[in-house]
């Protein structure tokens, strides 16, 4: 069934469709990236994050990793949308 879009609503409709497409692409890419990540302790795989200028609520994995750099969230101030 075709939907009816008024001329004044074309911009909003296109924006919503673009957002849906981008969300689907980001989630698909995130899943593929995580599945392709090598697993030793699982820390690297758990560290992938997707967000819009904010840190995710994923807790830091438990354990002691003296030879690994800190995985604290870095660089979110530099992230740009668009």
Tab-separated table of C-alpha atoms in Angstrom, residues 27-80:
chain	number	residue	atom	x	y	z
A	27	UNK	CA	23.634	-1.590	14.200
A	28	UNK	CA	24.482	-4.084	11.454
A	29	UNK	CA	28.047	-2.787	11.221
A	30	UNK	CA	28.399	-2.874	15.011
A	31	UNK	CA	27.308	-6.507	15.112
A	32	UNK	CA	29.639	-7.511	12.295
A	33	UNK	CA	32.543	-5.664	13.907
A	34	UNK	CA	31.986	-7.360	17.246
A	35	UNK	CA	31.696	-10.810	15.689
A	36	UNK	CA	34.939	-10.268	13.728
A	37	UNK	CA	36.845	-9.123	16.833
A	38	UNK	CA	39.324	-11.664	18.206
A	39	UNK	CA	38.428	-13.053	21.618
A	40	UNK	CA	40.953	-13.866	24.311
A	41	UNK	CA	39.370	-12.465	27.452
A	42	UNK	CA	36.393	-10.835	25.703
A	43	UNK	CA	37.476	-7.390	26.829
A	44	UNK	CA	38.241	-6.119	23.317
A	45	UNK	CA	34.904	-7.319	21.952
A	46	UNK	CA	33.013	-5.775	24.888
A	47	UNK	CA	34.782	-2.442	24.415
A	48	UNK	CA	33.161	-1.575	21.057
A	49	UNK	CA	30.643	1.221	21.589
A	50	UNK	CA	28.071	2.949	19.456
A	51	UNK	CA	26.742	6.283	20.622
A	52	UNK	CA	25.695	9.764	19.740
A	53	UNK	CA	28.252	11.960	21.504
A	54	UNK	CA	27.976	10.099	24.796
A	55	UNK	CA	29.603	7.162	26.475
A	56	UNK	CA	27.549	3.996	26.614
A	57	UNK	CA	26.381	2.606	29.908
A	58	UNK	CA	28.402	-0.585	29.416
A	59	UNK	CA	30.414	-1.187	32.580
A	60	UNK	CA	34.164	-1.662	32.444
A	61	UNK	CA	34.842	-5.426	32.371
A	62	UNK	CA	36.210	-6.901	35.571
A	63	UNK	CA	39.791	-8.020	35.766
A	64	UNK	CA	43.334	-6.802	36.026
A	65	UNK	CA	45.087	-5.910	32.776
A	66	UNK	CA	48.431	-4.358	33.707
A	67	UNK	CA	49.918	-4.482	30.191
A	68	UNK	CA	46.846	-3.006	28.447
A	69	UNK	CA	46.170	0.733	28.217
A	70	UNK	CA	43.142	2.088	30.038
A	71	UNK	CA	39.829	1.550	28.283
A	72	UNK	CA	38.183	4.551	29.879
A	73	UNK	CA	35.994	6.358	27.388
A	74	UNK	CA	38.116	8.809	25.406
A	75	UNK	CA	37.394	11.157	22.525
A	76	UNK	CA	33.644	11.647	22.881
A	77	UNK	CA	34.085	15.405	22.792
A	78	UNK	CA	35.481	15.063	19.244
A	79	UNK	CA	32.644	12.945	17.839
A	80	UNK	CA	30.415	14.702	15.295
